[in-house]
Coordinates of C-alpha atoms in Angstrom, one line a residue:
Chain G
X32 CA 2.6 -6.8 7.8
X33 CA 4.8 -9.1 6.6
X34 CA 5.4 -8.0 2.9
X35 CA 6.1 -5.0 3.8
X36 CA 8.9 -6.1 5.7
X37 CA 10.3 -8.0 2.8
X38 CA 9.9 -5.6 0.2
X39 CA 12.0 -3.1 2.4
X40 CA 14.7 -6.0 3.0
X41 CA 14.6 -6.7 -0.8
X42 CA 14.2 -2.9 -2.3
X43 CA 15.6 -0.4 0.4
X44 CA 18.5 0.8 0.6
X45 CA 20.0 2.4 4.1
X46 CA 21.9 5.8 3.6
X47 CA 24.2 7.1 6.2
X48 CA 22.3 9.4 9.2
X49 CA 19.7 6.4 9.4
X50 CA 18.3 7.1 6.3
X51 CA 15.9 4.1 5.0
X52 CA 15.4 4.8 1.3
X53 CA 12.5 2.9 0.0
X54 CA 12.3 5.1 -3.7
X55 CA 11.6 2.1 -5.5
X56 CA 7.7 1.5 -4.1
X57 CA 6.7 4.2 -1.8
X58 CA 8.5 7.6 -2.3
X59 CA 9.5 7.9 -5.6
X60 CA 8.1 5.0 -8.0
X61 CA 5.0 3.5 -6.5
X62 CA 3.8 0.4 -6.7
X63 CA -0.4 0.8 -6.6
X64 CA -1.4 -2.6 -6.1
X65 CA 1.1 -3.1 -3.1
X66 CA 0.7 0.5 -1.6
X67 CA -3.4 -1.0 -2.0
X68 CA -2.7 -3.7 0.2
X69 CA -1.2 -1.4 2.7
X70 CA -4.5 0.7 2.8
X71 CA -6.5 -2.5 3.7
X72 CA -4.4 -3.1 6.4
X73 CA -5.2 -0.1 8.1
X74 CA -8.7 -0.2 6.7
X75 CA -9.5 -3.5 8.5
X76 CA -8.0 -1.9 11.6
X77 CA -10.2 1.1 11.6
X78 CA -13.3 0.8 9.6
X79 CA -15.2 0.4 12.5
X80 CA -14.1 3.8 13.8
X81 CA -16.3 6.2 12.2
X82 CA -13.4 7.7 10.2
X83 CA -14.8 11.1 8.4
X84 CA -11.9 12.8 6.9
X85 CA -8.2 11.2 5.9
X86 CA -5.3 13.4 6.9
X87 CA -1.8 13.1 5.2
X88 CA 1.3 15.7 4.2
X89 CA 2.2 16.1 0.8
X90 CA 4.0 14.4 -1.0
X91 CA 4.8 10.7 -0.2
X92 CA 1.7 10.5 2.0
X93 CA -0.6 11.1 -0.9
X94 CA -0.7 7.8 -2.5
X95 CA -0.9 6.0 0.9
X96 CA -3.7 8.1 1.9
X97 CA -5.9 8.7 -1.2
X98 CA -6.3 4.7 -1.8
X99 CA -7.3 4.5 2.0
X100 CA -10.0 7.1 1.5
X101 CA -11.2 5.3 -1.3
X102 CA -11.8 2.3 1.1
X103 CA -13.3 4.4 3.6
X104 CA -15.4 6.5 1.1
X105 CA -14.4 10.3 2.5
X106 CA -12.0 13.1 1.9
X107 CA -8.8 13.0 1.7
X108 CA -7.1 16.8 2.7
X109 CA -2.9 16.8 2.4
X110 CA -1.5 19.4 4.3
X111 CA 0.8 22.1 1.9
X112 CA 3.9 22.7 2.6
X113 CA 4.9 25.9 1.6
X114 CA 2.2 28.9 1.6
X115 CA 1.1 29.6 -2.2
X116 CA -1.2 32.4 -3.4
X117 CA -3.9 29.9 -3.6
X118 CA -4.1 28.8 0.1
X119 CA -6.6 31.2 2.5
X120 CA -7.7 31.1 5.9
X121 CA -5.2 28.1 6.8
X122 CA -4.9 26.4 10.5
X123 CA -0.5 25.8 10.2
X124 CA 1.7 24.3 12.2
X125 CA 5.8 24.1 12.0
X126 CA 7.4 20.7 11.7
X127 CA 11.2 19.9 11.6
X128 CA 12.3 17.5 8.8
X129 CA 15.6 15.6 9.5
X130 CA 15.7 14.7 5.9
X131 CA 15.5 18.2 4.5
X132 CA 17.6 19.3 7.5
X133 CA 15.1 22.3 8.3
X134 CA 11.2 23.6 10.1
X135 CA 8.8 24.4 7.5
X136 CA 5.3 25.4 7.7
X137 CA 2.5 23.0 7.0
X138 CA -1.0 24.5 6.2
X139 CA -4.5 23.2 5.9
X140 CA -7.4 25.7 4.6
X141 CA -10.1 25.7 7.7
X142 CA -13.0 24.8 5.5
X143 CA -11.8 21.3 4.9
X144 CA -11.4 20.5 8.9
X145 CA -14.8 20.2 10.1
X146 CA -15.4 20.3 14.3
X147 CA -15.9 16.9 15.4
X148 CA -14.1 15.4 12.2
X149 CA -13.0 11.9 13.1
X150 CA -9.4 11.9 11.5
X151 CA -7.3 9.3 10.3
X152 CA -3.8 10.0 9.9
X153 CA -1.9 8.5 6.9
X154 CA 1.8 8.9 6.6
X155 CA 4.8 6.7 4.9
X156 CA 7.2 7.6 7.8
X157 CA 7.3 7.9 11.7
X158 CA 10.8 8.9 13.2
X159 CA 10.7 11.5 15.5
X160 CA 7.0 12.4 15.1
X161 CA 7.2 15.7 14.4
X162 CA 5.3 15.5 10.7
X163 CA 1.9 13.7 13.5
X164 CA 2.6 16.2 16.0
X165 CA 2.2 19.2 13.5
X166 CA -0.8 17.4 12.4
X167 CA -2.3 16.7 15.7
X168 CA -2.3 20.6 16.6
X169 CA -3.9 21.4 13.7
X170 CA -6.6 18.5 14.2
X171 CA -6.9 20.5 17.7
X172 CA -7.0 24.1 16.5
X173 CA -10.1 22.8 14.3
X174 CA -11.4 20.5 17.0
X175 CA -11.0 17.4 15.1
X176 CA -11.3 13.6 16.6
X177 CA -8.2 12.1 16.1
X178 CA -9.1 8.3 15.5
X179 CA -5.9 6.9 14.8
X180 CA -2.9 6.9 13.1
X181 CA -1.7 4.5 9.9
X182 CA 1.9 4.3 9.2
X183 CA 4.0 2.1 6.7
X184 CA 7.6 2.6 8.1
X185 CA 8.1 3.2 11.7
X186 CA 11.9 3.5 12.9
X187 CA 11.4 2.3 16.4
X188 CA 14.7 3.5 17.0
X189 CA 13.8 6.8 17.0
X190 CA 11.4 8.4 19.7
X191 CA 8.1 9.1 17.8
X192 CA 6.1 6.2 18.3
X193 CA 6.8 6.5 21.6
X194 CA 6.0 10.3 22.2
X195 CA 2.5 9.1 20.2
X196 CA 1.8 5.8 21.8
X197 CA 2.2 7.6 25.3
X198 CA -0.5 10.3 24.8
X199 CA -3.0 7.2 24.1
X200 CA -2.7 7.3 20.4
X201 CA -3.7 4.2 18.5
X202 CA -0.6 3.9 15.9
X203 CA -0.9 1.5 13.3
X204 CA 2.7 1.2 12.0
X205 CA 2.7 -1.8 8.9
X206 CA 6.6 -2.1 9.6
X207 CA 8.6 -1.4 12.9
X208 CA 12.8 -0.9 12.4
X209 CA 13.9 -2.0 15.3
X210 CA 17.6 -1.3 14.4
X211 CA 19.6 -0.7 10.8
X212 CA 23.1 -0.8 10.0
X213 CA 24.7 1.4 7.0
X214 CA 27.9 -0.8 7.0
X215 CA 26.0 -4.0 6.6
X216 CA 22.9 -2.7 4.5
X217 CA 21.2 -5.1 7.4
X218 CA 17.5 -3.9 8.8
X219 CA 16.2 -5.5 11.9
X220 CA 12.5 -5.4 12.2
X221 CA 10.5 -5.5 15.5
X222 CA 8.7 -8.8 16.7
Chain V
X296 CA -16.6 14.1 -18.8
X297 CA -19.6 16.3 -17.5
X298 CA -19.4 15.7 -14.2
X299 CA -16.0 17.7 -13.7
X300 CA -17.6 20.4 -15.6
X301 CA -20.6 20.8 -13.3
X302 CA -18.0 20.3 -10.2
X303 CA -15.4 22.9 -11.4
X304 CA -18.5 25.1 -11.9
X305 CA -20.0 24.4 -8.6
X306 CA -16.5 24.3 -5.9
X307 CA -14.2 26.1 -8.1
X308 CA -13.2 29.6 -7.6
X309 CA -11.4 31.7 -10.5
X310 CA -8.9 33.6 -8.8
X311 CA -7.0 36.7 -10.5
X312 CA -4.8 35.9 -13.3
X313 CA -7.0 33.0 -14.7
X314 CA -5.9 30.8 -11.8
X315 CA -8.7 28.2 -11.2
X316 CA -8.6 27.4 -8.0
X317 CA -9.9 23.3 -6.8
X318 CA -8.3 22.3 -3.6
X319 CA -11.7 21.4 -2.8
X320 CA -11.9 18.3 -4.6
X321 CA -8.4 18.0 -6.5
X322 CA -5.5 20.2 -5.7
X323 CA -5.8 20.0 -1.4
X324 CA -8.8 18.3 -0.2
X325 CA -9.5 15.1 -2.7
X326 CA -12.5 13.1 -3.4
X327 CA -11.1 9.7 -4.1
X328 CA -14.2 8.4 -4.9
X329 CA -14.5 11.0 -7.9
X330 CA -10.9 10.6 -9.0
X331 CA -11.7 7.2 -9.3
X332 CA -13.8 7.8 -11.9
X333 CA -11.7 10.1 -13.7
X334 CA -8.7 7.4 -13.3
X335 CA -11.3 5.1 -15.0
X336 CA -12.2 7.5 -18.2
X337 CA -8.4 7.5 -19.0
X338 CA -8.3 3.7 -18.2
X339 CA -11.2 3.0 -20.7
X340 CA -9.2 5.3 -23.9
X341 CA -5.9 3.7 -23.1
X342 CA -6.6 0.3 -22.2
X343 CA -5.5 -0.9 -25.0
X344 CA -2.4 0.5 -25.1
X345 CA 0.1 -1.4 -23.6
X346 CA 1.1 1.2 -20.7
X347 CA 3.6 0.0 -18.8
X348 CA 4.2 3.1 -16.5
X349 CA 2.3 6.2 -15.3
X350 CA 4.6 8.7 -14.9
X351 CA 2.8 12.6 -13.1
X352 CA 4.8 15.2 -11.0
X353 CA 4.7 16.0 -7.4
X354 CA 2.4 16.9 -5.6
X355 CA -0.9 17.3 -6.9
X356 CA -1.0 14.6 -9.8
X357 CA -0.3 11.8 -7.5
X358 CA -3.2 11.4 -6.2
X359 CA -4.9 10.9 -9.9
X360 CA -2.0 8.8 -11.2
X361 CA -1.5 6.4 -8.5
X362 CA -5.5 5.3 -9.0
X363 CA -4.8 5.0 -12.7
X364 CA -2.0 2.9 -12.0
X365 CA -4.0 0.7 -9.7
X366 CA -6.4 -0.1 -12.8
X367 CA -3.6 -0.5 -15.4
X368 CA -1.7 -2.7 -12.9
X369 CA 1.6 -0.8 -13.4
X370 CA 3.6 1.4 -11.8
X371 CA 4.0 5.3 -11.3
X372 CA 6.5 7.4 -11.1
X373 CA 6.1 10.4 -10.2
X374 CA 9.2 13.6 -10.9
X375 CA 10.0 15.3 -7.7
X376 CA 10.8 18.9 -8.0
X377 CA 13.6 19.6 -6.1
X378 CA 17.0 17.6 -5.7
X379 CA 17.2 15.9 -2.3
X380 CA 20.3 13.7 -0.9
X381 CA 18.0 10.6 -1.2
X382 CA 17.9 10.9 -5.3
X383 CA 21.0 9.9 -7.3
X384 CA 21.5 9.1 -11.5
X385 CA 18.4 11.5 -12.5
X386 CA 17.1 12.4 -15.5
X387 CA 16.2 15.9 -15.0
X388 CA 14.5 19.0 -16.9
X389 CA 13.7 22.1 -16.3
X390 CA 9.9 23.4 -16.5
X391 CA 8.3 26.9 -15.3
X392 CA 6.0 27.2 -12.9
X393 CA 3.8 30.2 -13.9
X394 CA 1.5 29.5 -10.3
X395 CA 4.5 29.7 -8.6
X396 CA 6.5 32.0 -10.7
X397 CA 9.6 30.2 -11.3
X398 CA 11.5 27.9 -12.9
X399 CA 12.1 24.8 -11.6
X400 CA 13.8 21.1 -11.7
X401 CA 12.0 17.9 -12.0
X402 CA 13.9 15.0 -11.6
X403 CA 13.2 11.3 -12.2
X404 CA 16.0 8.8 -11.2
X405 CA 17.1 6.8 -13.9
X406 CA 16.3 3.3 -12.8
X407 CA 12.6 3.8 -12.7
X408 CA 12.6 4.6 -16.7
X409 CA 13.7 1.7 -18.7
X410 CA 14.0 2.0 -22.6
X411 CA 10.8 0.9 -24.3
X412 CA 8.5 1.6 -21.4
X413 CA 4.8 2.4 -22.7
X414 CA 4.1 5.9 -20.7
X415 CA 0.9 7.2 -19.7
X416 CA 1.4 10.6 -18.4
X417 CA -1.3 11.8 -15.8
X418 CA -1.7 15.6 -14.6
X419 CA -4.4 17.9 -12.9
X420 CA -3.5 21.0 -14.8
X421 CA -2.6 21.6 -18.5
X422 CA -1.9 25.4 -19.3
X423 CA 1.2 26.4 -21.1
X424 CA 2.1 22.9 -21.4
X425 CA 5.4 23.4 -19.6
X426 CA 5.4 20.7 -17.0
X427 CA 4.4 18.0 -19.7
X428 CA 7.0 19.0 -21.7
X429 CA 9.4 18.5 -19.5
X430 CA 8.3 15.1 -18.9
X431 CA 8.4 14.2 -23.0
X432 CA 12.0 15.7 -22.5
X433 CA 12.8 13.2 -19.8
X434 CA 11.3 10.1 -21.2
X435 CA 13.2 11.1 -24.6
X436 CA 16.2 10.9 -22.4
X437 CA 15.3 7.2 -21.3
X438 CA 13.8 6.1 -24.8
X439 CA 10.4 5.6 -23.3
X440 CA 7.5 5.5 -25.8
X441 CA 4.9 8.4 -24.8
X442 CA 1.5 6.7 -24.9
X443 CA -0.7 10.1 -24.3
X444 CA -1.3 12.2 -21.6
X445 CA -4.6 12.1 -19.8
X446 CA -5.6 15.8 -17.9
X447 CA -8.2 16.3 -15.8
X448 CA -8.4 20.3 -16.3
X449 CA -7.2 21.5 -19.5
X450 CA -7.3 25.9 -20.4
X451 CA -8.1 25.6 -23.7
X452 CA -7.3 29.3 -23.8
X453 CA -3.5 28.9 -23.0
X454 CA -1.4 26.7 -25.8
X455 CA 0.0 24.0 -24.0
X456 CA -3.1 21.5 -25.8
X457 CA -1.8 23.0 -28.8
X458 CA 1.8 22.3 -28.8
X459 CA 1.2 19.1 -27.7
X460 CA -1.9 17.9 -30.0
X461 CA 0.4 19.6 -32.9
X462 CA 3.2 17.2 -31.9
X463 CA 0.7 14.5 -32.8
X464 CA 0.4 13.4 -29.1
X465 CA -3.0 12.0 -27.5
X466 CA -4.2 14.5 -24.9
X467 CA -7.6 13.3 -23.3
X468 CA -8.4 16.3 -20.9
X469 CA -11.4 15.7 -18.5
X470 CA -12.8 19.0 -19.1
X471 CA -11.1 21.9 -21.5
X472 CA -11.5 25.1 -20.2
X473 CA -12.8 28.1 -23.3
X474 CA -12.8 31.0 -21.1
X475 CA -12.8 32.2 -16.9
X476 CA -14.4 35.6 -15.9
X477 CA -12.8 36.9 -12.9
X478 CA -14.9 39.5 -12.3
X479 CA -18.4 37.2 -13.4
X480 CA -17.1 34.1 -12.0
X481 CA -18.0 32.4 -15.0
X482 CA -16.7 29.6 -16.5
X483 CA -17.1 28.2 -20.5
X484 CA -16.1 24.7 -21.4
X485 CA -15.5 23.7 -24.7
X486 CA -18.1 21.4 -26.3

């Protein structure tokens, strides 16, 4: 997707550690109408895919992946990312985030994965995969489909499309980063 | 709106503590389709307006204030709660969780605020009134203009409506919340 690509030239800003900070329309301030377009994207890719339920992790994923469900008409659930007295009966799994520089726990109550769910996977970010991996075994504890997987920023650099694309995975990524470089505030995008 | 009266009624759950529990519909799993139309109740009473910005905090009012957005045709911003290395020049406050039973930071980076910005602030839950408060105390810091606040659940039994209606704000709750029954599991919504 081409704007996309622009908008990240034009509005991110690359922190050391391969940090892509894109605050300005997707994690931070969002820009609706943009992160729209995004949605129907993935919604042209997929809508013939019987999608059931979206799935996303809170909190930059939530935008993304409400405005898709509103194309495809169904559910959205966001995994939680810390246990609160209001979650029960959850299916969890433990992801690492580089950003934070620790695992945590993400969670999903059972009742809103149904068996033979056809998921979607929305998420801002792919790097290492390990926010889709945590998700995928939870889609498997509750024998879920997974249909696909919609991303906005892929780092290529990094091994998770990979890891995803080699298990037979359909990933949608809008932008792939095929390199970046702090000193030069220069992103090289993926042909 | 009746509708989120006879859906609170039907999928919520009063939990101990007069905690009202939706992650069915609004707080985990999320019905697009029916936060549409709540995003569309605000849209009609603030149309006219002149919002420039929707401004909500992480997690659980993004979903509702990134579909407002999309009708206004502006953008959101929504205040994360903990510092991380990608935010830098914040406004921040400090608001207290009682679900959660802390205190904690929101924090909006400055750039996203500009002086005279219209603000529409979106939320899921009003209660005490703490987390919109700390909102008014951040766009005070930027010299926004607060619009109103639109809330899809207000308890009318706690004072945050109070404090707030008192200041001579517009609050346009969804549904206002007279009284929960644990024990019962009843609801009463004020007429």
């Amino acid at each position: 997707m081409e704007k996309i690509e622009q908008e990240i030239k034009l509005r991110g800003k690359i922190l050391p550690g391969n940090v892509l900070k894109v605050n300005s329309f997707l994690n931070h301030q969002l820009d609706p109408l943009f992160l729209n377009e995004m949605a129907l994207e993935w919604y042209k890719v997929f809508k013939d895919k019987n999608v059931t339920k979206i799935v996303t992790i809170e909190a930059s994923g939530i935008a993304l992946a409400v405005l898709v469900g509103l194309l495809f008409k169904v559910d959205v659930v966001f995994a939680k990312k810390s246990s609160s007295f209001n979650l029960s009966n959850c299916y969890n799994s433990k992801i690492y985030s580089y950003t934070k520089g620790k695992y945590f726990d993400i969670l999903i109550e059972k009742e809103f994965l149904k068996e033979g769910d056809n998921v979607l996977i929305i998420d801002d970010f792919l790097a290492n995969g390990s926010a889709s991996l945590g998700l995928i075994d939870i889609l498997n504890q509750a024998s879920c489909n997974l249909v696909g997987i919609g991303i906005a920023i892929e780092k290529g650099f990094q091994e998770g499309g990979n890891i995803l694309r080699e298990k037979g995975i359909q990933v949608e990524s809008l932008a792939i980063i095929e390199s970046m470089d702090y000193d030069k505030q220069e992103i090289t995008f993926r042909k």
